[in-house]
CSV table of C-alpha atoms in Angstrom, one decimal:
chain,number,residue,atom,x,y,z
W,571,UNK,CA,-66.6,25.4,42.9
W,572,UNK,CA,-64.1,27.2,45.0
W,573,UNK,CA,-62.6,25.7,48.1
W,574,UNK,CA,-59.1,25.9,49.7
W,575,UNK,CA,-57.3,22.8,51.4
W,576,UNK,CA,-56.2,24.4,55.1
W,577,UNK,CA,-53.7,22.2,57.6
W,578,UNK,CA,-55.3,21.4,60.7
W,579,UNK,CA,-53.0,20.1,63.0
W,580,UNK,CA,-51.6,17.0,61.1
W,581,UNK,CA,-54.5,16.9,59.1
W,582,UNK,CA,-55.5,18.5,55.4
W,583,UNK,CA,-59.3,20.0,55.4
W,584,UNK,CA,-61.1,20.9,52.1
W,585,UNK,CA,-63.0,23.9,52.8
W,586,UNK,CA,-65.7,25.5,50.5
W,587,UNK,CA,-66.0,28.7,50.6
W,588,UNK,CA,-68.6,29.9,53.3
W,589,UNK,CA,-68.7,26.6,54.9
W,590,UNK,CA,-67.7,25.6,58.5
W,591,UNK,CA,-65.3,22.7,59.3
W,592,UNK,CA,-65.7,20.8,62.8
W,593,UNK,CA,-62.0,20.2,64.1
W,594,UNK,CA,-61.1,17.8,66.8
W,595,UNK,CA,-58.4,18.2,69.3
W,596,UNK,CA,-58.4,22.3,69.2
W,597,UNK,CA,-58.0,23.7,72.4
W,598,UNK,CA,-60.6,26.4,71.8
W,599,UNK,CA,-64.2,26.4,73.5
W,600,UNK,CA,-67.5,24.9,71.2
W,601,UNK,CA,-68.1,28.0,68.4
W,602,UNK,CA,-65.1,29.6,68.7
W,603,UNK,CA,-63.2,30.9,64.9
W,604,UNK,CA,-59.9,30.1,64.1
W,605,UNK,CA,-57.7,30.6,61.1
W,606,UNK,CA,-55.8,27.9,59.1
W,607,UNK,CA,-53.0,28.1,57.1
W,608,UNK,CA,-53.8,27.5,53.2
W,609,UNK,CA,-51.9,25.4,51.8
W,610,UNK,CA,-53.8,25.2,47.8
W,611,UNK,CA,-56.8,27.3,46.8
W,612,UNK,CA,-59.0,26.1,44.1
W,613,UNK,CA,-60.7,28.0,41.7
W,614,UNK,CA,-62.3,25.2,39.1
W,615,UNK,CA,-59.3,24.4,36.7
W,616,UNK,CA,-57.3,26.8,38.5
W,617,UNK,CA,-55.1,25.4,41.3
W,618,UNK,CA,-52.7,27.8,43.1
W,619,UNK,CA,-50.2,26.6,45.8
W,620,UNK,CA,-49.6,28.5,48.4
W,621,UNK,CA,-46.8,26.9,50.6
């Protein structure tokens, strides 16, 4: 499985690849894209950090 872990505000978010992730507390209207900073991606054994 491959994901990444994104900040979100304060928070930490595990994303899957080709998933969608419901934030609260973004000023941005219902359906609108942003991008998060990744902080690790995942690759199945293989971790890489990023910040």
């Amino acid at each position: 499985m491959v994901y990444a872990v994104a900040r979100a505000g304060a928070r930490q978010e595990k994303v899957p690849v080709g998933d969608y992730v419901t934030l609260h507390r973004v000023s941005r209207g219902a359906g609108s894209t942003i991008q998060l900073p990744a902080l690790l991606l995942v690759d199945g054994d293989k971790v890489t950090s990023i910040a």
